[in-house]
Coordinates of C-alpha atoms in Angstrom, one line a residue:
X1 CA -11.4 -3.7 50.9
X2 CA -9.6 -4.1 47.3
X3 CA -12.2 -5.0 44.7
X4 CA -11.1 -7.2 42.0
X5 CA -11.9 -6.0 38.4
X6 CA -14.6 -7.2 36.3
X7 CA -14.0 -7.6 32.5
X8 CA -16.9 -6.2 30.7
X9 CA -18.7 -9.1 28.9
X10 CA -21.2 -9.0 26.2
X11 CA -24.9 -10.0 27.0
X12 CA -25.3 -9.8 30.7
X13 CA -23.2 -6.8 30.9
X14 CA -26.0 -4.1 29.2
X15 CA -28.4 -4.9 31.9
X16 CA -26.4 -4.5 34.7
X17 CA -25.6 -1.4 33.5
X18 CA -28.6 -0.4 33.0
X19 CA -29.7 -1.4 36.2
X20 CA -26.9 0.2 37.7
X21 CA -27.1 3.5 35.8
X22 CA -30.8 3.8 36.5
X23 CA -31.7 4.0 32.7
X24 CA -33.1 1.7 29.8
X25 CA -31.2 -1.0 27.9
X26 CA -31.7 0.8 25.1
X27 CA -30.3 3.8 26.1
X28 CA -27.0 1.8 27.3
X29 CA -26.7 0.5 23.9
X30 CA -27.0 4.1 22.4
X31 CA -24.5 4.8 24.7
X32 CA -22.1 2.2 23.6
X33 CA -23.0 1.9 19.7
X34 CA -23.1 5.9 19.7
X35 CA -25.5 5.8 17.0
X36 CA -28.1 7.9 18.6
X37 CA -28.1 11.2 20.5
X38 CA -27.7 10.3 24.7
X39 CA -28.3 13.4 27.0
X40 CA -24.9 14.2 28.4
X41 CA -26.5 13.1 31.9
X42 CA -27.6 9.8 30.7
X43 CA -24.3 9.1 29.2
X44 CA -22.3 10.4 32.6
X45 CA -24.4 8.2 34.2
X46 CA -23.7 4.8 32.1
X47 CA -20.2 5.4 31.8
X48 CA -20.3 5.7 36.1
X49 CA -21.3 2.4 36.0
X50 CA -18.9 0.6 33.6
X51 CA -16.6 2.7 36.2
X52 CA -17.8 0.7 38.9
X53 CA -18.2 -2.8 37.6
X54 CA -15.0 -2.7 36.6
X55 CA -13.2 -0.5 39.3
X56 CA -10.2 0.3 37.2
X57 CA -11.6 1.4 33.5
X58 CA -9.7 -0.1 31.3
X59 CA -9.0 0.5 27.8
X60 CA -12.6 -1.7 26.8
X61 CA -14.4 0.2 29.3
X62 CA -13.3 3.4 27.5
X63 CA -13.6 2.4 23.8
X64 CA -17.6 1.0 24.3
X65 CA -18.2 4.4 26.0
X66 CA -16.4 6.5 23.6
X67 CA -17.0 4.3 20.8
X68 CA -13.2 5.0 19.7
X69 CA -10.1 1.9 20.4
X70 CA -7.2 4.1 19.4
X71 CA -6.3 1.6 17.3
X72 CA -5.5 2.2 13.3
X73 CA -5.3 -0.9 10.9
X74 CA -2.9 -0.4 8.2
X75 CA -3.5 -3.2 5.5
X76 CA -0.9 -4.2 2.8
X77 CA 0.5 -6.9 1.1
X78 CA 3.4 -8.1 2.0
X79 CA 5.2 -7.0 5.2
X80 CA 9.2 -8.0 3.9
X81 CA 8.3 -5.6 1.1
X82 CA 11.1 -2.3 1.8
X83 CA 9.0 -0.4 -0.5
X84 CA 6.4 0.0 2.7
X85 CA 9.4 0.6 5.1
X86 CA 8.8 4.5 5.0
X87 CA 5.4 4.7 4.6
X88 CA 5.1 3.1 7.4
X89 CA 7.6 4.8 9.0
X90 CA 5.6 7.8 8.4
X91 CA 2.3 6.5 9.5
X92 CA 4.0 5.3 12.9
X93 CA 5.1 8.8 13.7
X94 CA 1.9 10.7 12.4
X95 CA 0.0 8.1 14.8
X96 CA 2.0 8.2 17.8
X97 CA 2.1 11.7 18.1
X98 CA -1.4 11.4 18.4
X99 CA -1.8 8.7 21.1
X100 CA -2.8 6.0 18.0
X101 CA -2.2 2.0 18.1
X102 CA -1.0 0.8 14.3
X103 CA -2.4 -3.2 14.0
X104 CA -0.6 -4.1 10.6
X105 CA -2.2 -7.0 8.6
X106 CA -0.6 -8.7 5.6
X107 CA -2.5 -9.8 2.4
X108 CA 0.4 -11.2 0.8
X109 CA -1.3 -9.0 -2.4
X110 CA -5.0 -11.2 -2.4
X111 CA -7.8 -8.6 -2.9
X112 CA -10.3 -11.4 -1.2
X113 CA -8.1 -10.9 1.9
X114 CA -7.6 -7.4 1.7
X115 CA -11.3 -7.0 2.0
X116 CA -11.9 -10.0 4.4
X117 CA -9.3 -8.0 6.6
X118 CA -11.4 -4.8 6.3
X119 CA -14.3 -7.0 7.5
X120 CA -12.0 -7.7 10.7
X121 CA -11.2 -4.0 11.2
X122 CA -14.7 -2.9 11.4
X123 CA -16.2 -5.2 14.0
X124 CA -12.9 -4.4 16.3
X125 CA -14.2 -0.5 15.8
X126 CA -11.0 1.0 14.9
X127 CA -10.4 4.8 14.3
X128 CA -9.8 4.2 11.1
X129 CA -8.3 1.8 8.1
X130 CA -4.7 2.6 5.6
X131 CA -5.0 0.5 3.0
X132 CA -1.1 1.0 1.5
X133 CA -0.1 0.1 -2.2
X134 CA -1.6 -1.0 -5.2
X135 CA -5.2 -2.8 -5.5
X136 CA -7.0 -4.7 -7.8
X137 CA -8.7 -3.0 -10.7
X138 CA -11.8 -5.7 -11.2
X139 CA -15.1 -4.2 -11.2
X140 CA -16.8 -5.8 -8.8
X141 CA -13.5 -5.8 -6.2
X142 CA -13.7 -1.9 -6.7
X143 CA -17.2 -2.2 -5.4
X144 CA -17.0 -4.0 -2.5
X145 CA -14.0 -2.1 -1.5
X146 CA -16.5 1.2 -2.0
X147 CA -19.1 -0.7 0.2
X148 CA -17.1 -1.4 3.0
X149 CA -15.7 2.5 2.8
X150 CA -19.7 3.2 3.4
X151 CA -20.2 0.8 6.0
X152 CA -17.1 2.3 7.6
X153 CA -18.0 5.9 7.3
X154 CA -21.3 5.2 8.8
X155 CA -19.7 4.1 12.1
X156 CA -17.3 6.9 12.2
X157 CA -14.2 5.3 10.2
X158 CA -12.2 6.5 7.9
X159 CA -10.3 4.3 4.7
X160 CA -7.7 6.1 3.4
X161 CA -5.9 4.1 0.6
X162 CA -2.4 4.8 -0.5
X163 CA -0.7 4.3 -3.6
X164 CA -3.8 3.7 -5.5
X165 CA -6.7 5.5 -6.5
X166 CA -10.3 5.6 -5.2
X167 CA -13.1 3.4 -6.5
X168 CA -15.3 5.3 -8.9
X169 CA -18.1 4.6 -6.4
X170 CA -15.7 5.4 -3.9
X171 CA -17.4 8.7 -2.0
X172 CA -16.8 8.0 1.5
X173 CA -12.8 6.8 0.7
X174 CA -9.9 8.9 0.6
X175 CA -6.8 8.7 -1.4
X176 CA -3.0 9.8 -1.7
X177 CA -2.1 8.6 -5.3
X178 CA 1.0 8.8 -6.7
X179 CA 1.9 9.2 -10.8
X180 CA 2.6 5.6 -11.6
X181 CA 2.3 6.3 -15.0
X182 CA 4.8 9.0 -15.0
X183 CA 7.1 6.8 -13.2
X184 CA 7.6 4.3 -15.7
X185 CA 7.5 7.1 -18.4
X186 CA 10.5 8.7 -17.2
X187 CA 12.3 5.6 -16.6
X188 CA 11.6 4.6 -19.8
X189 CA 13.1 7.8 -21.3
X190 CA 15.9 7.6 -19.6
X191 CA 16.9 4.0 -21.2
X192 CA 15.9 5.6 -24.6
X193 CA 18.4 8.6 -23.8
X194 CA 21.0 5.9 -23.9
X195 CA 19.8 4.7 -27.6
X196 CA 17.7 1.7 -25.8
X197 CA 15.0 1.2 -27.9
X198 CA 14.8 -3.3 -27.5
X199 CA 14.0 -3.1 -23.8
X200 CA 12.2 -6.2 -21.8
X201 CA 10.1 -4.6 -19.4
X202 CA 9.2 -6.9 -15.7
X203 CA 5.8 -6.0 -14.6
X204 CA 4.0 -6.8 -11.5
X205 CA 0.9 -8.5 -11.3
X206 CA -1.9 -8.8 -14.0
X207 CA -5.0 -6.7 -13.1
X208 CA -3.5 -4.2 -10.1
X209 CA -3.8 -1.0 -11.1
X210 CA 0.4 -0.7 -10.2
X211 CA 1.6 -2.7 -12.6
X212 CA -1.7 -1.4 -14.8
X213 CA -0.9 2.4 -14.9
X214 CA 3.6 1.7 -14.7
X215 CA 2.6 -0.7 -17.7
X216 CA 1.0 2.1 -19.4
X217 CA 3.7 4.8 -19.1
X218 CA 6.2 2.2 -20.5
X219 CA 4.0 2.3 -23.6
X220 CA 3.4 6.0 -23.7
X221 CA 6.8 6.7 -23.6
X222 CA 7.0 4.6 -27.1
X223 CA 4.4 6.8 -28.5
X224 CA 5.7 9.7 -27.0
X225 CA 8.9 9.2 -29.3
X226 CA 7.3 7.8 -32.0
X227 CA 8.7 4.0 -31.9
X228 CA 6.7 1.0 -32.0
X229 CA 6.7 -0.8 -28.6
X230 CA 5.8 -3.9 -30.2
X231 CA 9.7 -4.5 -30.4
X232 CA 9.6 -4.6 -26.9
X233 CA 9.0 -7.8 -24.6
X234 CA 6.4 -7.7 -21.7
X235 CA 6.4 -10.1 -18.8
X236 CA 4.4 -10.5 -15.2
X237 CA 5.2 -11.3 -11.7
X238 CA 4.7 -10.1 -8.9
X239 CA 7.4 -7.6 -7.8
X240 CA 9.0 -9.6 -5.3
X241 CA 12.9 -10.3 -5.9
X242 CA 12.3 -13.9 -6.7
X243 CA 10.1 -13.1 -9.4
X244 CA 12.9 -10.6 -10.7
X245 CA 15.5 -13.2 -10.6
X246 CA 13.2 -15.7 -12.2
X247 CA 12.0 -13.2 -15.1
X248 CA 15.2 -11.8 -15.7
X249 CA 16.8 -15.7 -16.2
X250 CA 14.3 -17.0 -18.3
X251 CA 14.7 -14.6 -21.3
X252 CA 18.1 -14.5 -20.9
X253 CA 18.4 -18.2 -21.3
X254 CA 15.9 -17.9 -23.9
X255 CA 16.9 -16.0 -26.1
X256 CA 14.7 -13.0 -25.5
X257 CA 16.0 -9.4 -27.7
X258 CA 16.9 -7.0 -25.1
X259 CA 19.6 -4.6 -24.3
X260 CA 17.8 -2.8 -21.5
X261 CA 15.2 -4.4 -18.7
X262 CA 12.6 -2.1 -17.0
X263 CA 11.4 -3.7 -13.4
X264 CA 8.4 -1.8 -12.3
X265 CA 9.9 -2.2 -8.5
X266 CA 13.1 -1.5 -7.2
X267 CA 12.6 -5.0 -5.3
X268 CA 12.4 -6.9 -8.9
X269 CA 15.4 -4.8 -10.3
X270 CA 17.6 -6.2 -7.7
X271 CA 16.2 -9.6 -8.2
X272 CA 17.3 -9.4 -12.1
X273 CA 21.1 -7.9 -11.0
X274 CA 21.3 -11.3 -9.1
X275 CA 20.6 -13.4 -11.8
X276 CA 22.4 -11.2 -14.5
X277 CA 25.6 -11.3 -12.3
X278 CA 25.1 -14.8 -11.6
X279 CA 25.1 -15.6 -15.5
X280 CA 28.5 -13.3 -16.0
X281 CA 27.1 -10.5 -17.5
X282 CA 28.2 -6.7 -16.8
X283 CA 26.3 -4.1 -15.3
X284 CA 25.7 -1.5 -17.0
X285 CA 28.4 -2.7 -20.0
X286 CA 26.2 -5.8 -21.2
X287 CA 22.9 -4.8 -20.1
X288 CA 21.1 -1.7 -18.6
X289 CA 18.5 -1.7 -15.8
X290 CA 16.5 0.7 -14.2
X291 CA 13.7 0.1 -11.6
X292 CA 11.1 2.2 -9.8
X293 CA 10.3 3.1 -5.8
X294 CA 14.1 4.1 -4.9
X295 CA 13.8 1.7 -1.7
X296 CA 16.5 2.4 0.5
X297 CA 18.0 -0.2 0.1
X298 CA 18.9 1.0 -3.9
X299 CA 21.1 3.4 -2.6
X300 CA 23.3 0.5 -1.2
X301 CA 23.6 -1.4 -4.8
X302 CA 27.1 -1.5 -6.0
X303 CA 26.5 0.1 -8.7
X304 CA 24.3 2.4 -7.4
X305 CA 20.6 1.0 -8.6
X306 CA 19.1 3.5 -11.2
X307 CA 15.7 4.5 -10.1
X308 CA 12.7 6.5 -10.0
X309 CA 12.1 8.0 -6.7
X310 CA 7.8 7.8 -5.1
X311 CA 7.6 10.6 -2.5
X312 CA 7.1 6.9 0.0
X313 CA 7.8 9.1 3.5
X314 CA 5.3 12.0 2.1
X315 CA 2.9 9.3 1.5
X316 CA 2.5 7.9 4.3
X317 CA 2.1 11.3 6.0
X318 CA -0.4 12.7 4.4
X319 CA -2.5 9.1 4.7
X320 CA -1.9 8.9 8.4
X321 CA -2.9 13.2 8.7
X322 CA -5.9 12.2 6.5
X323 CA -6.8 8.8 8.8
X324 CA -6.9 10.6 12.0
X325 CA -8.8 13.6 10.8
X326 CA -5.8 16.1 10.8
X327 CA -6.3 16.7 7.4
X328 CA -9.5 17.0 6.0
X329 CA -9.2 17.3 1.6
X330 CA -7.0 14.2 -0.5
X331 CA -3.9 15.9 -2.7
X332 CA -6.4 16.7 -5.9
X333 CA -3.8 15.5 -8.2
X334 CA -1.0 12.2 -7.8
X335 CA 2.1 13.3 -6.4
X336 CA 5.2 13.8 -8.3
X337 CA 7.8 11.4 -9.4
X338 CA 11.4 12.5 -10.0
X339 CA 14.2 10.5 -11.7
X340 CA 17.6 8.7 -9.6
X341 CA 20.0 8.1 -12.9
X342 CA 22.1 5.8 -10.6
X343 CA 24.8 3.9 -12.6
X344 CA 22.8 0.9 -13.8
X345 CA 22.3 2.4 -17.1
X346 CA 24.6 2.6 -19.8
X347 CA 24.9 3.0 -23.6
X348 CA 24.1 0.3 -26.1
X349 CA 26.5 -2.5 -26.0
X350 CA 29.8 -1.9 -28.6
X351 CA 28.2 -4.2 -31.0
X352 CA 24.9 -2.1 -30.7
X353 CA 22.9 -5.4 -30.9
X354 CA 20.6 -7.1 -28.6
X355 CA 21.4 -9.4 -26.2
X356 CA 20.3 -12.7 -27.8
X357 CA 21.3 -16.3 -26.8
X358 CA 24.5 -15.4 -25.8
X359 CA 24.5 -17.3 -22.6
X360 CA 24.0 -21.2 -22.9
X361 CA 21.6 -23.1 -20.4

């Protein structure tokens, strides 16, 4: 006689277990929460008799017993964004080589959802939590994101976050940064190389700690070589292409002084060629333009987009080794950043003067 499966539901389920198994309910909760020490014999026995309520164990059956789904949640903000293409790429490989579900969820960069989705994650006890690119830097987002890190650790999950560093109160998180500040720095440099000193730089969103520490490398450049960035113009979006195409417009058309535009992501850069091109204007012969990230699809730009390359595949790799317990100890320092000159930087215009109301609305 076939037997047809029983799904495992909530309330009733314990007792007949219980009864089944010939122990306590307490000790089938133990069992199933694996917050308290079971005899192997006790637990042999319970998980016998999730075997036989359900006849085929499925992958529920196994998870309450093991207290592990297989599953990894990867969190970011925007899933159309390239610059998570390889991490994720990464993390995919990392995880199925090691028998691991990824469950992606998008935040569309709202820290109130990124921690909402956290929420989510925990009470669908997954092996553990990615949280890729940049964060919020308010006080009192850092420490809820450091409470849920403890109230994951406790049931046996890890939060690795990528791309961003760890809350001070952070203990039970782990981190793979990477030297935003270094990247904007060198990009920086490399317009000034050219003689660029009036350069409009498009930053991403006000309070992350992305557009935060890329914001600050743009600056210490200017210190670096002793020139007032006050000459400079600083603007926000939210490094999407749109917002790069919106930016990049608006100061042309307003008369902003620039012969040089810094986009703290590759995805804005490309944004502002559109709308430069769009108004008539040369590339690099009327303006310069650099990014950051080196997406892949920068490489594809005609001309090629000039970039500074994040270490995205390595990234991802060492998140997804730390996630699933492969690797134990975080990088104790950000990893490097290396230049792409590309050939969307040039020198100064002939007239050496900043592009200023030259286009009409």
């Amino acid at each position: 006689m076939v037997r047809t499966p029983k799904p495992i539901s909530a309330r009733s389920t314990i007792a007949h277990v219980a009864e089944r198994a010939g122990v306590s309910t307490a000790t089938v909760s133990r069992v199933l929460n694996g917050n308290y020490p079971v005899s192997k014999e006790a637990r042999a026995k319970v998980a016998q008799a999730i075997d036989e309520i359900d006849f085929v164990q499925n992958a529920q059956a196994k998870a309450l017993v093991q207290a592990k789904t297989g599953i990894v949640g990867v969190v970011m903000a925007d899933v159309s964004d390239p610059f998570y293409s390889e991490m994720i790429g990464s993390i995919q490989n990392v995880c199925g080589a090691n028998g691991k579900l990824l469950v992606i969820c998008s935040t569309q960069g709202h820290s109130d959802v990124e921690l909402s989705y956290l929420q989510v994650l925990r009470s669908q006890r997954v092996d553990a939590v990615i949280v890729l690119g940049g964060g919020s830097d308010d006080d009192q987002v850092q420490a809820s994101l450091a409470r849920q890190a403890a109230a994951l650790a406790r049931e046996g999950c890890r939060l690795v976050l990528c791309g961003r560093p760890a809350p001070d109160a952070g203990r039970d998180t782990l981190a793979v940064e990477v030297d935003n500040v270094d990247a904007a720095r060198q990009a920086t440099r490399h317009l000034m190389a050219f003689g660029h000193r009036e350069i409009l730089f498009l930053g991403g969103p006000r309070g992350s700690t992305t557009s935060r520490d890329r914001l600050a490398g743009f600056r210490f450049a200017f210190d670096e070589a002793g020139w007032a960035s006050e000459q400079c113009t600083v603007d926000a979006g939210d490094f999407s292409r749109q917002a790069g195409y919106d930016l990049a417009k608006k100061h042309v058309l307003g008369g902003t002084r620039f012969t040089a535009i810094l986009a703290a992501s590759d995805f804005m850069a490309i944004g502002a060629i559109r709308a430069l091109l769009s108004m008539g204007l040369r590339i690099p012969d009327d303006l310069s333009l650099i990014g950051i990230d080196d997406i892949p699809s920068a490489s594809d730009m005609v001309p090629r987009l000039s970039t500074v390359r994040l270490p995205l595949s390595e990234m991802g790799r060492l998140a997804a080794g730390l996630a699933l317990g492969l690797d134990r100890t975080a990088p104790l320092r950000p990893l490097g950043v290396s230049l792409v000159p590309g050939l969307t930087v040039g020198p100064l215009p002939a007239s050496g003067e900043a592009l200023i109301g030259r286009i009409a609305g």
